[in-house]
């Protein structure tokens, strides 16, 4: 938002002078300033192919020679106009009327960048907006005001779209003998600029995004309090059993060699027949490494006899097939997907081990259901695309092949606005193989960042009321020191990677960004290491009022990190002074583990970030990880466990100097808040509900520290609501060490609401579960905890009455089904020390107890529904 963007001091002085009506003479000359001469204004109207409709009332005033049918031609006209009328110099900041020096107005419809209508520039050309186009406005046809979805905060969709794809001629499709599959031979020159390795990675059919045919097919299970979340089913994957990494003597390349098994709940205990064919190969694999932080793509084939002999592979009987057929175990070979050293290909977030899950894709043998496709090059000039139409079609129609990655790139531009425009159909370069976190912009080993829009070394770039949909890559990427820019009121849906990214190192980090009021859903559809907002570096950035739902990993992830740039120079990127405020994150971590719905991270020795995380809602974070277990027949099988290792707010790896205030965190697997090694983190006025601890680890709040670093962490005036868990822990970890370091300096004035095992009627059981529980805190039971100086002024609320002699038990009036507003108000009025918001606590209990299975709903005294 403009009020959050800091202008240069000199520009601010000019603006103030304009408001006051005074003239400020230049400090460099005594000459009188020249009188203002407004530059001529230019509007260029761009019509979409086969689009005869008008732009609206604005188009009536546009001369015919300024109506074109190509965005590239339109930008060329603007560039010439700006060059002839003086370079844009930001004069609008002084109040002159030069801000709208040129507009490119887009008609409704889809504007393709791939082919120029004249047949020139074949192969797709990125729209480059550089300094010669500073001051430009690209404006689409505004959406109808009644559009959008107010309930889910989805903004109205624009009517003007820019596509990086190319339509497949409907007449190209021919039915295959099975009657369900259709094929089309593509002339690659119509879809590529001649680069080697052209592939069809995703498709758009009408408004649907399709991904390649896979084995096993994707199956999802409902999840979350409302059942609207999705986690992958165990039968959606195959599982690595035995594995090794070796150098293939025939290629001198590092390769993974492994055998595989099916999932524990899979009714079939054998691999698909085609994967047991010794000659099978040529497909791709999507692999989740050991850590389950990410996934990557690589080729896969069955090890040939020569490879088996050269690599010394055992030739045991295949225990995952009919044991009497004499077949050998199928060993698969997957090369390291990038040219890195062996130890890098076997790193924490890259290595493969027993339990790693995968599926194979892209081969015709996997093409067996609606909405699936395959593509295979026939030769250097042609390739065959096969498709089973989605359920919305009987024969393929309106099929679009994405043929570009970057649709618009800003390069040293200033003061450019794009509004009311949609972006469709980009592919990607990334393979998903991860070693590092975008510290070096030239590296391909970070979080995938194939943005449809890239902002490089530019300032005052605004993207407003735009839509990003059906992308194989990411949405918007800020890099190379871009600053004072914003993404506002926009939507991101069906995105292959992250929605918004800010990447760089200590010298290239973007800064002063405003990412406000955007809706993001169904992200990471190609690569799961993705988030709604991902920053490897973004100091002085505002992330506010975004709604992020159904993501495979983070809702929001902000990093400060140590690393090396392309020249090998060490440095530290920073995301200091960020404000993460008023965001709503739901159903995060659907395909990965060890993350936070809202996650920040730093490095050893990092300074305080002086950053704020406030008024956010984080609900339903899952996590998924896979293991090898023994099946009922005693044979190895794969097991997918979800939820697994998810946090609400994750203060990861020495993240320090954060203020967490007035957040609501509901339904995580591990802790609602995790203090991980950091210092000076202050957590106040938050409501934390039901960390399930189903993996038998952690508690409702987790804290761990390190010597001579972790200190001054605070937890005050919070409400924690939970029931009995496997760990039985409220606080878990450690609050100090034997060397005198105190990790948790204060825990006071909190309300702990414990409902035991749910519908239990035995009050003694509930009381014993809490007060006599030696696993309740790192110091032992409640008495030991308070004797250690923690929560001496806090309140315990149990859902059943206890012996009044126990350590300050509180029989909260909202714990009873017949509670009234008056008695709740009395309780609230009597326990307001430190600003405890018991009204919120009561309403929270009222809204969630029934859904959580903890007995009758008491009367609510606050309208908690406004939070969600």
Tab-separated table of C-alpha atoms in Angstrom, residues 19 93 103 110 238 260 318 323 329 366 383 538 833:
chain	number	residue	atom	x	y	z
A	19	UNK	CA	1.351	20.427	-0.618
A	93	UNK	CA	6.519	12.679	-6.986
A	103	UNK	CA	-0.857	3.272	-21.085
A	110	UNK	CA	-6.355	-14.025	-23.996
A	238	UNK	CA	5.851	-46.333	-4.373
A	260	UNK	CA	11.112	-50.455	-4.415
A	318	UNK	CA	12.081	-60.571	-6.176
A	323	UNK	CA	7.942	-65.839	-5.540
A	329	UNK	CA	14.592	-57.985	-8.151
A	366	UNK	CA	0.822	-44.525	-17.041
A	383	UNK	CA	6.680	-34.879	-30.871
A	538	UNK	CA	13.238	-9.357	2.118
A	833	UNK	CA	-4.180	-9.468	35.332
